[in-house]
């Protein structure tokens, strides 16, 4: 199985170097557990030299592109039609992703091998509507290539994530599996909020990786945590 990890970097981001350093450091400390290639999607053009050098130990391929209004999602779509098109699977990761335990990619591959090609993610959330947060998702490149619309502003980018015609609903509508993957299971949509220690619950140790949303909740005061958790646990609709 050929896998490409496609990691987004905002080329002119004010703290992109901090995000990138943490991503690379935790990638080394907690390796993926299966072979993969790393593609750095450079939203906003080529990375400056010091930022690019952060990825040298991982032998990353750079994919510079103009940062359009689709942001990270259109970056993944362009990569799916370009440098990732011949891979079996892409793991699309936003800039804030980092790792706390080894084997995160192996765990996704285990779910894929058990259930079949589809749409997988570690961050299940019922806030707004049920969805898998698109700061991290795992799917065949061809699905991104065939998704019927291309986000061109923030509302359409969010439609991709949690709208009525979101990516996960579109994949499920074609009869393919959609799962939230934790260390202890693969969960269908109506069970995304069932496991313990998931996004915005407990110590979040069941998450395969961390992102800005998980870290923000971890650092929030108790009253904020309660609101976020309550919203995430909203009834499925």
PDB file of N, CA, C and O in Angstrom, residues 19-75:
ATOM      1  N   UNK A  19       4.854  25.449  14.181  1.00  0.00           N
ATOM      2  CA  UNK A  19       4.036  24.290  13.850  1.00  0.00           C
ATOM      3  C   UNK A  19       4.880  23.216  13.159  1.00  0.00           C
ATOM      4  O   UNK A  19       4.789  22.030  13.479  1.00  0.00           O
ATOM      5  N   UNK A  20       5.669  23.625  12.177  1.00  0.00           N
ATOM      6  CA  UNK A  20       6.475  22.679  11.401  1.00  0.00           C
ATOM      7  C   UNK A  20       7.494  21.977  12.292  1.00  0.00           C
ATOM      8  O   UNK A  20       7.699  20.754  12.182  1.00  0.00           O
ATOM      9  N   UNK A  21       8.155  22.720  13.164  1.00  0.00           N
ATOM     10  CA  UNK A  21       9.154  22.124  14.060  1.00  0.00           C
ATOM     11  C   UNK A  21       8.512  21.088  14.968  1.00  0.00           C
ATOM     12  O   UNK A  21       9.073  20.004  15.200  1.00  0.00           O
ATOM     13  N   UNK A  22       7.329  21.407  15.503  1.00  0.00           N
ATOM     14  CA  UNK A  22       6.635  20.452  16.367  1.00  0.00           C
ATOM     15  C   UNK A  22       6.198  19.214  15.586  1.00  0.00           C
ATOM     16  O   UNK A  22       6.326  18.087  16.066  1.00  0.00           O
ATOM     17  N   UNK A  23       5.678  19.423  14.373  1.00  0.00           N
ATOM     18  CA  UNK A  23       5.264  18.300  13.539  1.00  0.00           C
ATOM     19  C   UNK A  23       6.435  17.351  13.281  1.00  0.00           C
ATOM     20  O   UNK A  23       6.327  16.134  13.481  1.00  0.00           O
ATOM     21  N   UNK A  24       7.566  17.888  12.857  1.00  0.00           N
ATOM     22  CA  UNK A  24       8.725  17.054  12.527  1.00  0.00           C
ATOM     23  C   UNK A  24       9.285  16.382  13.776  1.00  0.00           C
ATOM     24  O   UNK A  24       9.609  15.188  13.760  1.00  0.00           O
ATOM     25  N   UNK A  25       9.375  17.121  14.867  1.00  0.00           N
ATOM     26  CA  UNK A  25       9.925  16.543  16.105  1.00  0.00           C
ATOM     27  C   UNK A  25       9.066  15.390  16.603  1.00  0.00           C
ATOM     28  O   UNK A  25       9.588  14.330  16.993  1.00  0.00           O
ATOM     29  N   UNK A  26       7.739  15.562  16.582  1.00  0.00           N
ATOM     30  CA  UNK A  26       6.864  14.505  17.088  1.00  0.00           C
ATOM     31  C   UNK A  26       6.736  13.361  16.083  1.00  0.00           C
ATOM     32  O   UNK A  26       6.488  12.223  16.469  1.00  0.00           O
ATOM     33  N   UNK A  27       6.926  13.641  14.797  1.00  0.00           N
ATOM     34  CA  UNK A  27       6.974  12.588  13.779  1.00  0.00           C
ATOM     35  C   UNK A  27       8.146  11.652  14.077  1.00  0.00           C
ATOM     36  O   UNK A  27       8.028  10.429  13.977  1.00  0.00           O
ATOM     37  N   UNK A  28       9.282  12.236  14.456  1.00  0.00           N
ATOM     38  CA  UNK A  28      10.461  11.435  14.805  1.00  0.00           C
ATOM     39  C   UNK A  28      10.254  10.698  16.127  1.00  0.00           C
ATOM     40  O   UNK A  28      10.592   9.515  16.254  1.00  0.00           O
ATOM     41  N   UNK A  29       9.715  11.390  17.108  1.00  0.00           N
ATOM     42  CA  UNK A  29       9.563  10.800  18.439  1.00  0.00           C
ATOM     43  C   UNK A  29       8.504   9.701  18.449  1.00  0.00           C
ATOM     44  O   UNK A  29       8.629   8.716  19.180  1.00  0.00           O
ATOM     45  N   UNK A  30       7.462   9.883  17.646  1.00  0.00           N
ATOM     46  CA  UNK A  30       6.344   8.943  17.590  1.00  0.00           C
ATOM     47  C   UNK A  30       6.104   8.570  16.125  1.00  0.00           C
ATOM     48  O   UNK A  30       5.191   9.095  15.480  1.00  0.00           O
ATOM     49  N   UNK A  31       6.901   7.689  15.550  1.00  0.00           N
ATOM     50  CA  UNK A  31       6.847   7.410  14.115  1.00  0.00           C
ATOM     51  C   UNK A  31       5.526   6.783  13.680  1.00  0.00           C
ATOM     52  O   UNK A  31       4.795   6.203  14.499  1.00  0.00           O
ATOM     53  N   UNK A  32       5.229   6.869  12.381  1.00  0.00           N
ATOM     54  CA  UNK A  32       3.923   6.427  11.876  1.00  0.00           C
ATOM     55  C   UNK A  32       3.677   4.933  11.974  1.00  0.00           C
ATOM     56  O   UNK A  32       2.528   4.495  12.036  1.00  0.00           O
ATOM     57  N   UNK A  33       4.705   4.124  11.929  1.00  0.00           N
ATOM     58  CA  UNK A  33       4.525   2.689  12.078  1.00  0.00           C
ATOM     59  C   UNK A  33       4.406   1.924  10.778  1.00  0.00           C
ATOM     60  O   UNK A  33       4.450   0.680  10.787  1.00  0.00           O
ATOM     61  N   UNK A  34       4.231   2.613   9.667  1.00  0.00           N
ATOM     62  CA  UNK A  34       4.240   2.008   8.335  1.00  0.00           C
ATOM     63  C   UNK A  34       4.973   2.963   7.400  1.00  0.00           C
ATOM     64  O   UNK A  34       5.087   4.168   7.677  1.00  0.00           O
ATOM     65  N   UNK A  35       5.428   2.443   6.286  1.00  0.00           N
ATOM     66  CA  UNK A  35       6.138   3.277   5.325  1.00  0.00           C
ATOM     67  C   UNK A  35       5.197   4.299   4.690  1.00  0.00           C
ATOM     68  O   UNK A  35       4.047   4.006   4.398  1.00  0.00           O
ATOM     69  N   UNK A  36       5.736   5.481   4.466  1.00  0.00           N
ATOM     70  CA  UNK A  36       4.971   6.532   3.811  1.00  0.00           C
ATOM     71  C   UNK A  36       5.935   7.570   3.248  1.00  0.00           C
ATOM     72  O   UNK A  36       7.094   7.638   3.646  1.00  0.00           O
ATOM     73  N   UNK A  37       5.444   8.359   2.315  1.00  0.00           N
ATOM     74  CA  UNK A  37       6.167   9.518   1.823  1.00  0.00           C
ATOM     75  C   UNK A  37       5.512  10.762   2.393  1.00  0.00           C
ATOM     76  O   UNK A  37       4.317  10.758   2.725  1.00  0.00           O
ATOM     77  N   UNK A  38       6.286  11.828   2.504  1.00  0.00           N
ATOM     78  CA  UNK A  38       5.765  13.087   3.026  1.00  0.00           C
ATOM     79  C   UNK A  38       5.768  14.142   1.932  1.00  0.00           C
ATOM     80  O   UNK A  38       6.799  14.397   1.309  1.00  0.00           O
ATOM     81  N   UNK A  39       4.601  14.731   1.719  1.00  0.00           N
ATOM     82  CA  UNK A  39       4.447  15.858   0.806  1.00  0.00           C
ATOM     83  C   UNK A  39       4.074  17.081   1.626  1.00  0.00           C
ATOM     84  O   UNK A  39       3.101  17.050   2.383  1.00  0.00           O
ATOM     85  N   UNK A  40       4.842  18.157   1.492  1.00  0.00           N
ATOM     86  CA  UNK A  40       4.526  19.402   2.179  1.00  0.00           C
ATOM     87  C   UNK A  40       3.820  20.317   1.185  1.00  0.00           C
ATOM     88  O   UNK A  40       4.410  20.747   0.189  1.00  0.00           O
ATOM     89  N   UNK A  41       2.555  20.579   1.433  1.00  0.00           N
ATOM     90  CA  UNK A  41       1.770  21.473   0.584  1.00  0.00           C
ATOM     91  C   UNK A  41       2.007  22.898   1.071  1.00  0.00           C
ATOM     92  O   UNK A  41       1.618  23.257   2.186  1.00  0.00           O
ATOM     93  N   UNK A  42       2.683  23.687   0.251  1.00  0.00           N
ATOM     94  CA  UNK A  42       3.113  25.028   0.642  1.00  0.00           C
ATOM     95  C   UNK A  42       2.072  26.031   0.155  1.00  0.00           C
ATOM     96  O   UNK A  42       2.136  26.522  -0.977  1.00  0.00           O
ATOM     97  N   UNK A  43       1.104  26.345   0.998  1.00  0.00           N
ATOM     98  CA  UNK A  43       0.045  27.275   0.620  1.00  0.00           C
ATOM     99  C   UNK A  43       0.555  28.708   0.711  1.00  0.00           C
ATOM    100  O   UNK A  43       0.874  29.191   1.792  1.00  0.00           O
ATOM    101  N   UNK A  44       0.625  29.364  -0.432  1.00  0.00           N
ATOM    102  CA  UNK A  44       1.126  30.728  -0.479  1.00  0.00           C
ATOM    103  C   UNK A  44       2.463  30.839  -1.183  1.00  0.00           C
ATOM    104  O   UNK A  44       3.087  31.895  -1.173  1.00  0.00           O
ATOM    105  N   UNK A  45       2.904  29.744  -1.804  1.00  0.00           N
ATOM    106  CA  UNK A  45       4.161  29.773  -2.542  1.00  0.00           C
ATOM    107  C   UNK A  45       5.268  29.012  -1.841  1.00  0.00           C
ATOM    108  O   UNK A  45       5.070  28.446  -0.760  1.00  0.00           O
ATOM    109  N   UNK A  46       6.453  28.967  -2.443  1.00  0.00           N
ATOM    110  CA  UNK A  46       7.573  28.214  -1.875  1.00  0.00           C
ATOM    111  C   UNK A  46       7.917  28.667  -0.459  1.00  0.00           C
ATOM    112  O   UNK A  46       7.785  29.851  -0.116  1.00  0.00           O
ATOM    113  N   UNK A  47       8.365  27.721   0.354  1.00  0.00           N
ATOM    114  CA  UNK A  47       8.791  28.049   1.707  1.00  0.00           C
ATOM    115  C   UNK A  47      10.133  28.760   1.670  1.00  0.00           C
ATOM    116  O   UNK A  47      10.977  28.476   0.821  1.00  0.00           O
ATOM    117  N   UNK A  48      10.320  29.681   2.601  1.00  0.00           N
ATOM    118  CA  UNK A  48      11.645  30.268   2.741  1.00  0.00           C
ATOM    119  C   UNK A  48      12.613  29.178   3.193  1.00  0.00           C
ATOM    120  O   UNK A  48      12.200  28.146   3.741  1.00  0.00           O
ATOM    121  N   UNK A  49      13.889  29.409   2.986  1.00  0.00           N
ATOM    122  CA  UNK A  49      14.896  28.360   3.175  1.00  0.00           C
ATOM    123  C   UNK A  49      14.891  27.784   4.583  1.00  0.00           C
ATOM    124  O   UNK A  49      14.930  26.558   4.765  1.00  0.00           O
ATOM    125  N   UNK A  50      14.820  28.630   5.602  1.00  0.00           N
ATOM    126  CA  UNK A  50      14.897  28.122   6.972  1.00  0.00           C
ATOM    127  C   UNK A  50      13.689  27.245   7.306  1.00  0.00           C
ATOM    128  O   UNK A  50      13.819  26.243   8.012  1.00  0.00           O
ATOM    129  N   UNK A  51      12.522  27.583   6.767  1.00  0.00           N
ATOM    130  CA  UNK A  51      11.330  26.789   7.012  1.00  0.00           C
ATOM    131  C   UNK A  51      11.402  25.464   6.248  1.00  0.00           C
ATOM    132  O   UNK A  51      11.054  24.404   6.770  1.00  0.00           O
ATOM    133  N   UNK A  52      11.891  25.526   5.020  1.00  0.00           N
ATOM    134  CA  UNK A  52      12.019  24.315   4.212  1.00  0.00           C
ATOM    135  C   UNK A  52      12.988  23.320   4.847  1.00  0.00           C
ATOM    136  O   UNK A  52      12.760  22.102   4.820  1.00  0.00           O
ATOM    137  N   UNK A  53      14.072  23.826   5.437  1.00  0.00           N
ATOM    138  CA  UNK A  53      15.091  22.947   6.025  1.00  0.00           C
ATOM    139  C   UNK A  53      14.573  22.146   7.211  1.00  0.00           C
ATOM    140  O   UNK A  53      15.138  21.099   7.548  1.00  0.00           O
ATOM    141  N   UNK A  54      13.515  22.609   7.852  1.00  0.00           N
ATOM    142  CA  UNK A  54      12.937  21.869   8.970  1.00  0.00           C
ATOM    143  C   UNK A  54      12.521  20.467   8.531  1.00  0.00           C
ATOM    144  O   UNK A  54      12.631  19.498   9.289  1.00  0.00           O
ATOM    145  N   UNK A  55      12.085  20.345   7.267  1.00  0.00           N
ATOM    146  CA  UNK A  55      11.571  19.068   6.769  1.00  0.00           C
ATOM    147  C   UNK A  55      12.645  18.181   6.149  1.00  0.00           C
ATOM    148  O   UNK A  55      12.351  17.047   5.751  1.00  0.00           O
ATOM    149  N   UNK A  56      13.880  18.667   6.069  1.00  0.00           N
ATOM    150  CA  UNK A  56      14.950  17.905   5.417  1.00  0.00           C
ATOM    151  C   UNK A  56      15.143  16.516   6.021  1.00  0.00           C
ATOM    152  O   UNK A  56      15.341  15.545   5.277  1.00  0.00           O
ATOM    153  N   UNK A  57      15.089  16.348   7.356  1.00  0.00           N
ATOM    154  CA  UNK A  57      15.294  14.996   7.908  1.00  0.00           C
ATOM    155  C   UNK A  57      14.250  13.983   7.452  1.00  0.00           C
ATOM    156  O   UNK A  57      14.504  12.777   7.490  1.00  0.00           O
ATOM    157  N   UNK A  58      13.068  14.461   7.034  1.00  0.00           N
ATOM    158  CA  UNK A  58      12.003  13.554   6.601  1.00  0.00           C
ATOM    159  C   UNK A  58      11.985  13.369   5.088  1.00  0.00           C
ATOM    160  O   UNK A  58      11.108  12.689   4.565  1.00  0.00           O
ATOM    161  N   UNK A  59      12.948  13.981   4.392  1.00  0.00           N
ATOM    162  CA  UNK A  59      13.055  13.857   2.936  1.00  0.00           C
ATOM    163  C   UNK A  59      11.736  14.208   2.250  1.00  0.00           C
ATOM    164  O   UNK A  59      11.265  13.500   1.351  1.00  0.00           O
ATOM    165  N   UNK A  60      11.143  15.282   2.684  1.00  0.00           N
ATOM    166  CA  UNK A  60       9.842  15.680   2.174  1.00  0.00           C
ATOM    167  C   UNK A  60       9.941  16.264   0.773  1.00  0.00           C
ATOM    168  O   UNK A  60      10.917  16.942   0.431  1.00  0.00           O
ATOM    169  N   UNK A  61       8.920  16.010  -0.014  1.00  0.00           N
ATOM    170  CA  UNK A  61       8.762  16.671  -1.309  1.00  0.00           C
ATOM    171  C   UNK A  61       7.927  17.929  -1.094  1.00  0.00           C
ATOM    172  O   UNK A  61       6.937  17.912  -0.356  1.00  0.00           O
ATOM    173  N   UNK A  62       8.314  19.010  -1.734  1.00  0.00           N
ATOM    174  CA  UNK A  62       7.595  20.269  -1.607  1.00  0.00           C
ATOM    175  C   UNK A  62       6.602  20.443  -2.757  1.00  0.00           C
ATOM    176  O   UNK A  62       6.891  20.106  -3.912  1.00  0.00           O
ATOM    177  N   UNK A  63       5.435  20.976  -2.439  1.00  0.00           N
ATOM    178  CA  UNK A  63       4.384  21.230  -3.429  1.00  0.00           C
ATOM    179  C   UNK A  63       3.898  22.668  -3.255  1.00  0.00           C
ATOM    180  O   UNK A  63       2.892  22.928  -2.618  1.00  0.00           O
ATOM    181  N   UNK A  64       4.647  23.646  -3.817  1.00  0.00           N
ATOM    182  CA  UNK A  64       4.239  25.037  -3.668  1.00  0.00           C
ATOM    183  C   UNK A  64       3.036  25.358  -4.546  1.00  0.00           C
ATOM    184  O   UNK A  64       2.907  24.860  -5.664  1.00  0.00           O
ATOM    185  N   UNK A  65       2.131  26.176  -4.020  1.00  0.00           N
ATOM    186  CA  UNK A  65       0.934  26.556  -4.760  1.00  0.00           C
ATOM    187  C   UNK A  65       0.433  27.895  -4.236  1.00  0.00           C
ATOM    188  O   UNK A  65       0.721  28.286  -3.102  1.00  0.00           O
ATOM    189  N   UNK A  66      -0.310  28.590  -5.084  1.00  0.00           N
ATOM    190  CA  UNK A  66      -0.952  29.828  -4.651  1.00  0.00           C
ATOM    191  C   UNK A  66      -2.036  29.461  -3.648  1.00  0.00           C
ATOM    192  O   UNK A  66      -2.811  28.527  -3.869  1.00  0.00           O
ATOM    193  N   UNK A  67      -2.089  30.156  -2.545  1.00  0.00           N
ATOM    194  CA  UNK A  67      -3.082  29.863  -1.511  1.00  0.00           C
ATOM    195  C   UNK A  67      -4.400  30.509  -1.894  1.00  0.00           C
ATOM    196  O   UNK A  67      -4.625  31.695  -1.674  1.00  0.00           O
ATOM    197  N   UNK A  68      -5.315  29.726  -2.495  1.00  0.00           N
ATOM    198  CA  UNK A  68      -6.599  30.278  -2.910  1.00  0.00           C
ATOM    199  C   UNK A  68      -7.595  30.237  -1.757  1.00  0.00           C
ATOM    200  O   UNK A  68      -7.264  29.855  -0.637  1.00  0.00           O
ATOM    201  N   UNK A  69      -8.836  30.594  -2.029  1.00  0.00           N
ATOM    202  CA  UNK A  69      -9.824  30.721  -0.962  1.00  0.00           C
ATOM    203  C   UNK A  69     -10.301  29.371  -0.428  1.00  0.00           C
ATOM    204  O   UNK A  69     -11.014  29.307   0.556  1.00  0.00           O
ATOM    205  N   UNK A  70      -9.929  28.275  -1.122  1.00  0.00           N
ATOM    206  CA  UNK A  70     -10.261  26.948  -0.600  1.00  0.00           C
ATOM    207  C   UNK A  70      -9.313  26.484   0.485  1.00  0.00           C
ATOM    208  O   UNK A  70      -9.525  25.449   1.106  1.00  0.00           O
ATOM    209  N   UNK A  71      -8.228  27.263   0.683  1.00  0.00           N
ATOM    210  CA  UNK A  71      -7.255  27.000   1.742  1.00  0.00           C
ATOM    211  C   UNK A  71      -6.714  25.572   1.683  1.00  0.00           C
ATOM    212  O   UNK A  71      -6.297  25.091   0.651  1.00  0.00           O
ATOM    213  N   UNK A  72      -6.748  24.877   2.844  1.00  0.00           N
ATOM    214  CA  UNK A  72      -6.155  23.545   2.926  1.00  0.00           C
ATOM    215  C   UNK A  72      -6.864  22.538   2.029  1.00  0.00           C
ATOM    216  O   UNK A  72      -6.219  21.666   1.432  1.00  0.00           O
ATOM    217  N   UNK A  73      -8.173  22.645   1.893  1.00  0.00           N
ATOM    218  CA  UNK A  73      -8.928  21.634   1.155  1.00  0.00           C
ATOM    219  C   UNK A  73      -8.554  21.631  -0.321  1.00  0.00           C
ATOM    220  O   UNK A  73      -8.328  20.560  -0.914  1.00  0.00           O
ATOM    221  N   UNK A  74      -8.472  22.788  -0.940  1.00  0.00           N
ATOM    222  CA  UNK A  74      -8.094  22.804  -2.352  1.00  0.00           C
ATOM    223  C   UNK A  74      -6.623  22.412  -2.532  1.00  0.00           C
ATOM    224  O   UNK A  74      -6.250  21.894  -3.583  1.00  0.00           O
ATOM    225  N   UNK A  75      -5.816  22.637  -1.516  1.00  0.00           N
ATOM    226  CA  UNK A  75      -4.446  22.123  -1.566  1.00  0.00           C
ATOM    227  C   UNK A  75      -4.424  20.611  -1.661  1.00  0.00           C
ATOM    228  O   UNK A  75      -3.680  20.034  -2.456  1.00  0.00           O
TER     229      UNK A  75
END
